GROMACS .gro file of C-alpha atoms in nm:
model
  501
    1MET     CA    1   3.396  -1.157   0.237
    2HIS     CA    2   3.180  -0.881   0.343
    3HIS     CA    3   3.240  -0.847   0.701
    4SER     CA    4   3.268  -0.492   0.733
    5ARG     CA    5   2.908  -0.452   0.698
    6ILE     CA    6   2.883  -0.642   1.029
    7ARG     CA    7   3.007  -0.402   1.303
    8PHE     CA    8   2.914  -0.604   1.588
    9SER     CA    9   3.173  -0.857   1.639
   10ASN     CA   10   2.964  -1.119   1.851
   11TYR     CA   11   2.732  -1.168   1.553
   12LYS     CA   12   3.009  -1.275   1.322
   13LYS     CA   13   3.026  -1.622   1.505
   14LEU     CA   14   2.634  -1.666   1.412
   15LEU     CA   15   2.690  -1.640   1.037
   16LYS     CA   16   2.501  -1.913   0.873
   17THR     CA   17   2.388  -2.003   0.513
   18PRO     CA   18   2.036  -1.952   0.412
   19TYR     CA   19   1.953  -2.327   0.428
   20GLU     CA   20   2.110  -2.362   0.805
   21ALA     CA   21   1.899  -2.061   0.871
   22ALA     CA   22   1.592  -2.191   0.776
   23GLN     CA   23   1.606  -2.505   0.931
   24LEU     CA   24   1.564  -2.262   1.273
   25ILE     CA   25   1.218  -2.244   1.173
   26SER     CA   26   0.963  -2.441   1.387
   27LYS     CA   27   0.684  -2.584   1.167
   28ASP     CA   28   0.373  -2.373   1.304
   29ASP     CA   29   0.589  -2.063   1.412
   30VAL     CA   30   0.451  -1.709   1.374
   31LEU     CA   31   0.702  -1.503   1.145
   32GLY     CA   32   0.726  -1.128   1.134
   33VAL     CA   33   0.943  -1.037   0.785
   34SER     CA   34   1.056  -0.763   0.651
   35GLY     CA   35   0.956  -0.607   0.348
   36PHE     CA   36   0.698  -0.377   0.194
   37ILE     CA   37   0.580  -0.374  -0.162
   38LYS     CA   38   0.843  -0.588  -0.309
   39ALA     CA   39   1.148  -0.357  -0.110
   40GLY     CA   40   1.324  -0.473   0.160
   41ASP     CA   41   1.202  -0.840   0.187
   42SER     CA   42   1.389  -1.157   0.278
   43LYS     CA   43   1.544  -1.269  -0.008
   44SER     CA   44   1.755  -1.592   0.116
   45VAL     CA   45   1.571  -1.749   0.422
   46LEU     CA   46   1.194  -1.726   0.316
   47PRO     CA   47   1.278  -1.888  -0.006
   48GLU     CA   48   1.479  -2.142   0.203
   49ILE     CA   49   1.153  -2.230   0.416
   50ALA     CA   50   0.969  -2.267   0.086
   51LYS     CA   51   1.171  -2.507  -0.003
   52ARG     CA   52   1.143  -2.694   0.321
   53ALA     CA   53   0.787  -2.714   0.247
   54LEU     CA   54   0.817  -2.934  -0.034
   55THR     CA   55   0.963  -3.214   0.182
   56GLU     CA   56   0.781  -3.087   0.552
   57LYS     CA   57   0.459  -3.038   0.690
   58LEU     CA   58   0.456  -2.634   0.737
   59SER     CA   59   0.185  -2.457   0.905
   60LEU     CA   60   0.335  -2.086   0.923
   61THR     CA   61   0.137  -1.756   0.998
   62VAL     CA   62   0.334  -1.475   0.802
   63LEU     CA   63   0.317  -1.112   0.868
   64SER     CA   64   0.504  -0.859   0.686
   65GLY     CA   65   0.488  -0.484   0.601
   66ALA     CA   66   0.281  -0.582   0.269
   67SER     CA   67   0.370  -0.767  -0.009
   68LEU     CA   68   0.710  -0.956  -0.092
   69GLY     CA   69   0.933  -0.969  -0.394
   70TYR     CA   70   0.972  -1.224  -0.642
   71ASN     CA   71   0.805  -1.539  -0.643
   72THR     CA   72   0.827  -1.526  -0.225
   73ASP     CA   73   0.454  -1.561  -0.179
   74ALA     CA   74   0.392  -1.804  -0.416
   75ASP     CA   75   0.637  -2.024  -0.358
   76LEU     CA   76   0.514  -2.050   0.010
   77ALA     CA   77   0.172  -2.064  -0.083
   78GLN     CA   78   0.196  -2.328  -0.359
   79ASN     CA   79   0.400  -2.585  -0.146
   80GLY     CA   80   0.196  -2.568   0.154
   81ALA     CA   81   0.404  -2.365   0.418
   82LEU     CA   82   0.144  -2.093   0.510
   83HIS     CA   83  -0.173  -2.116   0.736
   84LYS     CA   84  -0.234  -1.773   0.746
   85ARG     CA   85  -0.094  -1.432   0.573
   86LEU     CA   86  -0.108  -1.072   0.671
   87PRO     CA   87  -0.154  -0.757   0.642
   88PHE     CA   88  -0.128  -0.735   0.233
   89GLN     CA   89  -0.052  -0.959  -0.077
   90ALA     CA   90  -0.059  -0.886  -0.432
   91ASP     CA   91   0.040  -1.203  -0.563
   92PRO     CA   92  -0.201  -1.418  -0.812
   93THR     CA   93  -0.095  -1.752  -0.663
   94LEU     CA   94  -0.130  -1.643  -0.302
   95ARG     CA   95  -0.435  -1.473  -0.401
   96THR     CA   96  -0.601  -1.799  -0.559
   97ALA     CA   97  -0.494  -1.989  -0.255
   98ILE     CA   98  -0.676  -1.749  -0.044
   99ASN     CA   99  -1.005  -1.717  -0.242
  100ASN     CA  100  -1.004  -2.126  -0.248
  101HIS     CA  101  -0.993  -2.125   0.167
  102GLU     CA  102  -0.638  -2.320   0.127
  103ILE     CA  103  -0.483  -2.024   0.301
  104LEU     CA  104  -0.626  -1.753   0.577
  105TYR     CA  105  -0.598  -1.422   0.506
  106VAL     CA  106  -0.665  -1.090   0.754
  107ASP     CA  107  -0.694  -0.773   0.521
  108GLN     CA  108  -0.576  -0.512   0.761
  109HIS     CA  109  -0.485  -0.161   0.758
  110LEU     CA  110  -0.135  -0.119   0.701
  111SER     CA  111  -0.116   0.106   1.027
  112TYR     CA  112  -0.298  -0.173   1.232
  113THR     CA  113  -0.083  -0.462   1.236
  114ALA     CA  114   0.199  -0.286   1.499
  115GLU     CA  115  -0.074  -0.184   1.725
  116MET     CA  116  -0.235  -0.559   1.692
  117LEU     CA  117   0.128  -0.698   1.819
  118GLN     CA  118   0.091  -0.469   2.128
  119ASN     CA  119  -0.270  -0.550   2.183
  120ILE     CA  120  -0.338  -0.921   2.099
  121SER     CA  121  -0.082  -1.205   2.272
  122GLU     CA  122  -0.194  -1.448   1.995
  123TYR     CA  123   0.015  -1.282   1.733
  124ARG     CA  124   0.350  -1.330   1.928
  125ILE     CA  125   0.653  -1.311   1.673
  126ASP     CA  126   0.827  -1.630   1.752
  127VAL     CA  127   1.098  -1.522   1.453
  128ALA     CA  128   1.162  -1.215   1.303
  129ILE     CA  129   1.333  -1.219   0.969
  130ILE     CA  130   1.475  -0.839   0.885
  131GLU     CA  131   1.688  -0.746   0.584
  132ALA     CA  132   1.981  -0.500   0.657
  133VAL     CA  133   2.214  -0.280   0.451
  134CYS     CA  134   2.446  -0.314   0.772
  135ILE     CA  135   2.478  -0.389   1.142
  136THR     CA  136   2.548  -0.098   1.345
  137GLU     CA  137   2.855  -0.131   1.649
  138GLU     CA  138   2.590  -0.189   1.895
  139GLY     CA  139   2.431  -0.465   1.689
  140TYR     CA  140   2.149  -0.277   1.570
  141ILE     CA  141   2.011  -0.315   1.236
  142VAL     CA  142   2.034  -0.044   0.952
  143PRO     CA  143   1.733  -0.129   0.703
  144THR     CA  144   1.723  -0.116   0.329
  145THR     CA  145   1.471   0.009   0.110
  146SER     CA  146   1.176  -0.037   0.359
  147VAL     CA  147   1.094   0.012   0.703
  148GLY     CA  148   0.769  -0.154   0.726
  149ASN     CA  149   0.673  -0.302   1.042
  150SER     CA  150   1.048  -0.471   1.074
  151ALA     CA  151   1.084  -0.231   1.401
  152SER     CA  152   0.746  -0.345   1.561
  153PHE     CA  153   0.847  -0.733   1.453
  154ALA     CA  154   1.197  -0.722   1.610
  155GLN     CA  155   1.096  -0.558   1.912
  156ASN     CA  156   0.790  -0.830   1.977
  157ALA     CA  157   0.991  -1.132   1.853
  158SER     CA  158   1.147  -1.403   2.044
  159LYS     CA  159   1.422  -1.440   1.808
  160ILE     CA  160   1.584  -1.255   1.529
  161ILE     CA  161   1.734  -1.365   1.213
  162ILE     CA  162   1.904  -1.115   1.022
  163GLU     CA  163   2.001  -1.077   0.661
  164VAL     CA  164   2.259  -0.847   0.521
  165ASN     CA  165   2.206  -0.759   0.130
  166THR     CA  166   2.554  -0.640  -0.003
  167ALA     CA  167   2.349  -0.556  -0.343
  168MET     CA  168   2.210  -0.242  -0.119
  169PRO     CA  169   2.492   0.017  -0.114
  170LEU     CA  170   2.586   0.169   0.252
  171ASP     CA  171   2.487   0.467   0.119
  172PHE     CA  172   2.150   0.376   0.256
  173GLU     CA  173   2.276   0.432   0.596
  174GLY     CA  174   2.100   0.761   0.705
  175ILE     CA  175   1.789   0.775   0.536
  176HIS     CA  176   1.588   0.593   0.782
  177ASP     CA  177   1.394   0.726   1.069
  178VAL     CA  178   1.292   0.441   1.322
  179LYS     CA  179   1.046   0.533   1.603
  180LEU     CA  180   0.865   0.287   1.804
  181GLN     CA  181   0.495   0.396   1.951
  182LEU     CA  182   0.434   0.330   2.329
  183LYS     CA  183   0.127   0.108   2.399
  184GLN     CA  184  -0.189   0.341   2.471
  185PRO     CA  185  -0.246   0.494   2.693
  186HIS     CA  186   0.136   0.567   2.741
  187ARG     CA  187   0.180   0.742   2.392
  188ALA     CA  188   0.323   1.061   2.323
  189VAL     CA  189   0.223   1.317   2.050
  190ILE     CA  190   0.449   1.195   1.677
  191ASN     CA  191   0.605   1.495   1.669
  192ILE     CA  192   0.590   1.551   1.306
  193THR     CA  193   0.457   1.866   1.163
  194LYS     CA  194   0.645   1.857   0.804
  195SER     CA  195   0.732   1.599   0.611
  196ASP     CA  196   1.096   1.602   0.633
  197ASP     CA  197   1.103   1.617   1.041
  198ARG     CA  198   1.275   1.313   1.207
  199ILE     CA  199   1.202   1.172   1.556
  200GLY     CA  200   1.391   0.871   1.581
  201ASP     CA  201   1.674   0.651   1.511
  202PRO     CA  202   1.844   0.557   1.176
  203TYR     CA  203   1.857   0.211   1.285
  204ILE     CA  204   1.657  -0.048   1.423
  205LYS     CA  205   1.736  -0.122   1.801
  206ILE     CA  206   1.716  -0.458   1.909
  207ALA     CA  207   1.845  -0.648   2.173
  208PRO     CA  208   2.141  -0.848   2.047
  209ASP     CA  209   2.097  -1.172   2.235
  210LYS     CA  210   1.750  -1.248   2.041
  211VAL     CA  211   1.970  -1.266   1.757
  212LEU     CA  212   1.958  -1.662   1.617
  213ALA     CA  213   2.138  -1.637   1.313
  214VAL     CA  214   2.309  -1.358   1.059
  215VAL     CA  215   2.308  -1.435   0.679
  216TYR     CA  216   2.480  -1.275   0.386
  217THR     CA  217   2.268  -1.227   0.082
  218ASP     CA  218   2.351  -1.030  -0.263
  219VAL     CA  219   1.977  -1.020  -0.414
  220PRO     CA  220   1.838  -0.654  -0.538
  221ASP     CA  221   1.468  -0.552  -0.489
  222CYS     CA  222   1.252  -0.712  -0.736
  223PRO     CA  223   1.154  -0.425  -0.976
  224ALA     CA  224   0.850  -0.296  -0.991
  225VAL     CA  225   0.668  -0.323  -1.332
  226ILE     CA  226   0.464  -0.007  -1.414
  227ALA     CA  227   0.306   0.012  -1.734
  228ALA     CA  228   0.323   0.359  -1.934
  229PRO     CA  229   0.040   0.627  -1.901
  230ASP     CA  230  -0.227   0.516  -2.155
  231GLU     CA  231  -0.544   0.750  -2.287
  232LYS     CA  232  -0.738   0.692  -1.957
  233THR     CA  233  -0.482   0.764  -1.658
  234ALA     CA  234  -0.335   1.060  -1.857
  235ALA     CA  235  -0.722   1.167  -1.856
  236ILE     CA  236  -0.773   1.090  -1.512
  237SER     CA  237  -0.465   1.274  -1.430
  238ASN     CA  238  -0.550   1.561  -1.595
  239HIS     CA  239  -0.878   1.587  -1.417
  240ILE     CA  240  -0.715   1.580  -1.096
  241LEU     CA  241  -0.428   1.841  -1.157
  242ASN     CA  242  -0.741   2.069  -1.331
  243PHE     CA  243  -0.937   2.036  -0.991
  244LEU     CA  244  -0.640   2.111  -0.785
  245GLU     CA  245  -0.555   2.426  -0.992
  246LYS     CA  246  -0.913   2.553  -0.899
  247GLU     CA  247  -0.861   2.457  -0.571
  248VAL     CA  248  -0.555   2.734  -0.559
  249ASP     CA  249  -0.740   2.980  -0.761
  250ALA     CA  250  -0.995   2.965  -0.478
  251GLY     CA  251  -0.766   3.019  -0.228
  252ARG     CA  252  -0.780   2.696  -0.060
  253LEU     CA  253  -0.415   2.596  -0.148
  254THR     CA  254  -0.123   2.726  -0.249
  255ASN     CA  255   0.072   2.644  -0.557
  256SER     CA  256   0.276   2.385  -0.344
  257LEU     CA  257  -0.042   2.230  -0.241
  258LEU     CA  258  -0.007   2.030   0.067
  259PRO     CA  259   0.162   1.662   0.110
  260LEU     CA  260   0.091   1.410  -0.158
  261GLN     CA  261  -0.023   1.071  -0.079
  262ALA     CA  262  -0.059   0.814  -0.378
  263GLY     CA  263  -0.106   0.418  -0.394
  264ILE     CA  264   0.071   0.162  -0.604
  265GLY     CA  265   0.024   0.095  -0.945
  266LYS     CA  266  -0.015   0.239  -1.289
  267ILE     CA  267  -0.275   0.520  -1.223
  268ALA     CA  268  -0.119   0.657  -0.925
  269ASN     CA  269   0.207   0.664  -1.053
  270ALA     CA  270   0.065   0.842  -1.431
  271VAL     CA  271  -0.125   1.089  -1.192
  272LEU     CA  272   0.189   1.182  -0.994
  273SER     CA  273   0.382   1.183  -1.332
  274GLY     CA  274   0.132   1.425  -1.434
  275PHE     CA  275   0.255   1.700  -1.204
  276THR     CA  276   0.617   1.706  -1.385
  277LYS     CA  277   0.424   1.882  -1.637
  278SER     CA  278   0.196   2.096  -1.413
  279THR     CA  279   0.259   2.456  -1.285
  280PHE     CA  280   0.311   2.329  -0.948
  281GLU     CA  281   0.619   2.392  -0.766
  282ASN     CA  282   0.799   2.264  -0.447
  283LEU     CA  283   0.558   1.974  -0.411
  284THR     CA  284   0.605   1.738  -0.085
  285MET     CA  285   0.511   1.411  -0.015
  286TYR     CA  286   0.416   1.198   0.271
  287SER     CA  287   0.326   0.876   0.181
  288GLU     CA  288   0.382   0.484   0.209
  289VAL     CA  289   0.584   0.389  -0.113
  290LEU     CA  290   0.817   0.596  -0.310
  291GLN     CA  291   0.748   0.504  -0.654
  292TYR     CA  292   0.882   0.577  -1.006
  293SER     CA  293   0.708   0.877  -1.047
  294THR     CA  294   0.833   0.994  -0.701
  295PHE     CA  295   1.210   1.021  -0.837
  296GLU     CA  296   1.034   1.189  -1.179
  297LEU     CA  297   0.895   1.485  -0.997
  298PHE     CA  298   1.284   1.503  -0.803
  299ASP     CA  299   1.455   1.514  -1.109
  300ALA     CA  300   1.208   1.783  -1.291
  301GLY     CA  301   1.264   2.002  -1.004
  302LYS     CA  302   0.892   1.974  -0.867
  303LEU     CA  303   0.920   1.761  -0.548
  304THR     CA  304   1.179   1.900  -0.258
  305PHE     CA  305   1.123   1.595  -0.035
  306ALA     CA  306   0.937   1.282   0.013
  307SER     CA  307   0.850   1.077   0.338
  308ALA     CA  308   0.763   0.695   0.304
  309SER     CA  309   0.783   0.388   0.424
  310SER     CA  310   0.952   0.207   0.117
  311ILE     CA  311   1.100   0.252  -0.198
  312THR     CA  312   0.971   0.030  -0.485
  313VAL     CA  313   1.078   0.135  -0.842
  314THR     CA  314   1.160  -0.039  -1.171
  315GLU     CA  315   1.493  -0.203  -1.240
  316GLY     CA  316   1.633   0.092  -1.425
  317CYS     CA  317   1.521   0.371  -1.167
  318LEU     CA  318   1.684   0.180  -0.897
  319ARG     CA  319   2.000   0.139  -1.063
  320THR     CA  320   1.993   0.504  -1.124
  321ILE     CA  321   1.909   0.603  -0.771
  322ILE     CA  322   2.197   0.375  -0.659
  323GLU     CA  323   2.469   0.539  -0.899
  324HIS     CA  324   2.336   0.894  -0.812
  325PHE     CA  325   2.221   0.842  -0.440
  326ASN     CA  326   2.364   1.148  -0.304
  327ALA     CA  327   2.133   1.366  -0.549
  328TYR     CA  328   1.858   1.172  -0.324
  329LYS     CA  329   1.984   1.122  -0.007
  330ASP     CA  330   1.893   1.443   0.182
  331LYS     CA  331   1.553   1.458   0.005
  332LEU     CA  332   1.388   1.145   0.184
  333VAL     CA  333   1.321   0.946   0.475
  334LEU     CA  334   1.167   0.617   0.551
  335ARG     CA  335   0.969   0.546   0.849
  336PRO     CA  336   0.785   0.240   1.023
  337GLN     CA  337   0.438   0.216   0.837
  338ASN     CA  338   0.271   0.299   1.178
  339ILE     CA  339   0.415   0.623   1.184
  340SER     CA  340   0.416   0.686   0.732
  341ASN     CA  341   0.027   0.587   0.798
  342ALA     CA  342  -0.040   0.737   1.133
  343ALA     CA  343  -0.387   0.920   1.158
  344GLU     CA  344  -0.240   1.179   1.393
  345VAL     CA  345  -0.019   1.310   1.117
  346ILE     CA  346  -0.190   1.264   0.850
  347ARG     CA  347  -0.467   1.493   0.978
  348ARG     CA  348  -0.203   1.724   1.108
  349LEU     CA  349  -0.010   1.766   0.786
  350GLY     CA  350  -0.330   1.811   0.577
  351VAL     CA  351  -0.217   1.497   0.294
  352ILE     CA  352  -0.411   1.529  -0.026
  353ALA     CA  353  -0.441   1.160  -0.053
  354ILE     CA  354  -0.505   0.963  -0.406
  355ASN     CA  355  -0.618   0.591  -0.427
  356THR     CA  356  -0.722   0.315  -0.646
  357ALA     CA  357  -1.083   0.175  -0.633
  358ILE     CA  358  -1.188  -0.153  -0.809
  359GLU     CA  359  -1.553   0.013  -0.830
  360PHE     CA  360  -1.751   0.298  -0.624
  361ASP     CA  361  -2.145   0.330  -0.618
  362MET     CA  362  -2.365   0.613  -0.686
  363TYR     CA  363  -2.310   0.727  -0.322
  364GLY     CA  364  -1.982   0.756  -0.307
  365ASN     CA  365  -1.867   0.398  -0.086
  366VAL     CA  366  -1.574   0.300  -0.247
  367ASN     CA  367  -1.465  -0.096  -0.287
  368SER     CA  368  -1.075  -0.170  -0.285
  369THR     CA  369  -1.016  -0.517  -0.221
  370HIS     CA  370  -1.279  -0.789  -0.363
  371ILE     CA  371  -1.401  -0.885  -0.704
  372ALA     CA  372  -1.767  -0.953  -0.756
  373GLY     CA  373  -1.775  -0.911  -0.342
  374THR     CA  374  -1.576  -1.203  -0.247
  375LYS     CA  375  -1.278  -1.283  -0.467
  376MET     CA  376  -0.982  -1.104  -0.306
  377MET     CA  377  -0.760  -0.913  -0.491
  378ASN     CA  378  -0.480  -0.743  -0.332
  379GLY     CA  379  -0.577  -0.579   0.009
  380ILE     CA  380  -0.682  -0.270   0.138
  381GLY     CA  381  -0.329  -0.177   0.196
  382GLY     CA  382  -0.313   0.199   0.358
  383SER     CA  383  -0.585   0.336   0.159
  384GLY     CA  384  -0.785   0.354   0.433
  385ASP     CA  385  -0.583   0.506   0.715
  386PHE     CA  386  -0.498   0.798   0.442
  387ALA     CA  387  -0.872   0.825   0.289
  388ARG     CA  388  -1.016   0.877   0.683
  389ASN     CA  389  -0.760   1.149   0.786
  390ALA     CA  390  -0.680   1.302   0.488
  391TYR     CA  391  -0.713   1.679   0.384
  392LEU     CA  392  -0.872   1.547   0.053
  393SER     CA  393  -0.964   1.171   0.035
  394ILE     CA  394  -0.945   1.136  -0.385
  395PHE     CA  395  -1.036   0.748  -0.521
  396VAL     CA  396  -0.944   0.681  -0.913
  397CYS     CA  397  -1.069   0.437  -1.147
  398PRO     CA  398  -1.148   0.365  -1.542
  399SER     CA  399  -1.501   0.384  -1.580
  400ILE     CA  400  -1.541   0.087  -1.774
  401SER     CA  401  -1.329  -0.235  -1.882
  402LYS     CA  402  -1.344  -0.565  -2.042
  403ASN     CA  403  -1.482  -0.457  -2.386
  404ASN     CA  404  -1.759  -0.255  -2.164
  405SER     CA  405  -1.890  -0.541  -2.010
  406ILE     CA  406  -1.808  -0.377  -1.676
  407SER     CA  407  -1.877  -0.022  -1.549
  408HIS     CA  408  -1.702   0.056  -1.224
  409ILE     CA  409  -1.977   0.280  -1.098
  410VAL     CA  410  -2.239   0.060  -1.023
  411PRO     CA  411  -2.580   0.132  -0.807
  412MET     CA  412  -2.387  -0.019  -0.471
  413VAL     CA  413  -2.083  -0.140  -0.420
  414SER     CA  414  -2.003  -0.520  -0.380
  415HIS     CA  415  -1.807  -0.510  -0.094
  416THR     CA  416  -1.748  -0.157   0.104
  417ASP     CA  417  -1.409  -0.074   0.236
  418HIS     CA  418  -1.421   0.325   0.246
  419THR     CA  419  -1.780   0.445   0.291
  420GLU     CA  420  -1.923   0.769   0.139
  421HIS     CA  421  -1.820   0.933   0.473
  422ASP     CA  422  -1.444   0.928   0.368
  423VAL     CA  423  -1.440   0.997   0.031
  424ASP     CA  424  -1.393   1.365  -0.111
  425ILE     CA  425  -1.351   1.302  -0.500
  426LEU     CA  426  -1.415   1.055  -0.710
  427VAL     CA  427  -1.254   1.024  -1.063
  428THR     CA  428  -1.268   0.868  -1.387
  429GLU     CA  429  -1.113   0.924  -1.715
  430GLN     CA  430  -1.478   1.068  -1.817
  431GLY     CA  431  -1.470   1.313  -1.542
  432LEU     CA  432  -1.429   1.421  -1.180
  433ALA     CA  433  -1.726   1.458  -0.931
  434ASP     CA  434  -1.626   1.644  -0.614
  435ILE     CA  435  -1.860   1.558  -0.340
  436ARG     CA  436  -1.760   1.738  -0.030
  437GLY     CA  437  -2.062   1.887   0.141
  438LEU     CA  438  -2.347   1.681  -0.062
  439ALA     CA  439  -2.620   1.540   0.078
  440PRO     CA  440  -2.656   1.167  -0.096
  441ARG     CA  441  -2.884   1.253  -0.379
  442GLU     CA  442  -2.656   1.516  -0.476
  443ARG     CA  443  -2.352   1.298  -0.506
  444ALA     CA  444  -2.571   1.022  -0.700
  445GLU     CA  445  -2.619   1.325  -0.949
  446ALA     CA  446  -2.306   1.408  -0.965
  447ILE     CA  447  -2.143   1.095  -0.952
  448ILE     CA  448  -2.368   1.007  -1.277
  449GLU     CA  449  -2.292   1.332  -1.459
  450ASN     CA  450  -1.925   1.330  -1.382
  451CYS     CA  451  -1.778   1.027  -1.368
  452VAL     CA  452  -1.993   0.721  -1.521
  453HIS     CA  453  -1.917   0.608  -1.896
  454PRO     CA  454  -2.218   0.721  -2.209
  455PHE     CA  455  -2.243   0.335  -2.231
  456TYR     CA  456  -2.413   0.286  -1.863
  457LYS     CA  457  -2.520   0.638  -1.781
  458LYS     CA  458  -2.895   0.639  -1.852
  459GLN     CA  459  -2.884   0.280  -1.686
  460LEU     CA  460  -2.762   0.407  -1.350
  461LEU     CA  461  -3.005   0.725  -1.383
  462ASP     CA  462  -3.300   0.511  -1.460
  463TYR     CA  463  -3.208   0.289  -1.141
  464PHE     CA  464  -3.161   0.615  -0.932
  465LYS     CA  465  -3.509   0.789  -1.034
  466GLU     CA  466  -3.673   0.461  -0.968
  467ALA     CA  467  -3.500   0.433  -0.645
  468SER     CA  468  -3.596   0.806  -0.541
  469LEU     CA  469  -3.995   0.748  -0.597
  470LYS     CA  470  -3.940   0.492  -0.281
  471GLY     CA  471  -3.812   0.785  -0.074
  472GLY     CA  472  -3.527   0.754   0.215
  473GLN     CA  473  -3.236   0.958   0.271
  474THR     CA  474  -3.013   0.716   0.069
  475PRO     CA  475  -3.247   0.574  -0.209
  476HIS     CA  476  -3.221   0.189  -0.316
  477ILE     CA  477  -3.389  -0.053  -0.459
  478LEU     CA  478  -3.305  -0.357  -0.247
  479GLU     CA  479  -3.393  -0.634  -0.486
  480ASN     CA  480  -3.177  -0.470  -0.782
  481ALA     CA  481  -2.878  -0.325  -0.603
  482PHE     CA  482  -2.676  -0.601  -0.697
  483SER     CA  483  -2.833  -0.663  -1.075
  484TRP     CA  484  -2.535  -0.544  -1.266
  485HIS     CA  485  -2.319  -0.793  -1.070
  486THR     CA  486  -2.512  -1.071  -1.076
  487HIS     CA  487  -2.591  -0.997  -1.472
  488LEU     CA  488  -2.223  -0.995  -1.508
  489LYS     CA  489  -2.204  -1.331  -1.379
  490THR     CA  490  -2.477  -1.481  -1.578
  491PHE     CA  491  -2.463  -1.303  -1.911
  492GLY     CA  492  -2.076  -1.150  -1.920
  493THR     CA  493  -2.187  -0.827  -1.939
  494MET     CA  494  -2.345  -0.540  -1.652
  495LYS     CA  495  -2.572  -0.398  -1.926
  496LEU     CA  496  -2.891  -0.505  -1.841
  497VAL     CA  497  -3.060  -0.394  -2.175
  498GLU     CA  498  -2.880  -0.382  -2.524
  499LEU     CA  499  -2.881  -0.029  -2.655
  500VAL     CA  500  -3.076   0.004  -2.971
  501GLU     CA  501  -2.981   0.206  -3.208
   0.00000   0.00000   0.00000
């Protein structure tokens, strides 16, 4: 069969089917599973566990790196397998169950999960389920397209199940750099001073006697679905590129900038894609996820090296990467997410962080996670790790949506993920507000002038002027601060007074 992928002979007697491996999970176990934004996740054992839940009451706590691929999160939620999920999710079915109070959800900075495992005994992992491209002669795990929290889960877990995925090429061996952090206060400096530094091992060290089962699977990662850039995302990208060009002209940056980080999704991809047509060159990345646009930049000769925790790309892009992997192998590295998202390294390297907001307010506070302050969307992910520590913290979103019924710039955000203190630049298709070094009332003027859609600009300016009459360092009219959100809920629009022709 594919026994050459298992180089540690003792594991060959542990070979089981996915069904058999799923039976080894107890009904209320805490599971640590590999996977980071659809990449490197369990594609056989977790789906079998979801099937178990159709006929058996399960109450599992599932920790991962980030979201899982295919319908795994949906099936676990819909079949009643989950008690609690963390630290990130992006599945509509799971999201609904969370918002309906059927499943508990811990929305967590992605760098924090490994810390929590070291410090909170209640989160001892019963079983870690880790995808591998192969197993070394020592019994160690070589991951596939993500590292995520896999090394921390394997270290913390009582038992381990390994999924050897033969759909992933053996060429992936060697792209990983795995380093575990010691518990405070015994921690050493993370010795990364540039994106291509390596500090660890190309595999996850484990104790072989922890391994319960080894399972074969032959399923590629769930492909990312990325919408093509549109007029709004192209405008946002252009505003950022123009701003960075001015920073170069001012002598604050070179033409190679500083290492780039970008969140997932349509806007982030569009922004990075814009760099292919820019004057910038010899770019580097120190990010969480390498997306389709990352490989566009490689192919355009703009990007020299990229560090992250996972590779999440479209089906066609993954096929190209696999077919031409030798062209990329020496240009990228995948690390544990508490290293890719480490505050120490982000601050040292001077990362330029570009992340997406649901909404932001006139003082620069950002909501990344909740619709109307209560309904969870996806989660904070790693945006907070980067925003607090970046050289430049940039947040982007459209100014308006839903046929002008929603303004994404409001008097006060309905939920705060990133305070005004962690935000440098705000961008919509309307323009860019540089709020570095500005006092609150100065920030409000810059944001209203540059970022707000004309349909809502007078309305927000009127609110700001009225609030300013009341005084205060950060003027607000508390009884009206959320009136836009309540008006949307009642009347289907944030427009308080219709424009008179």
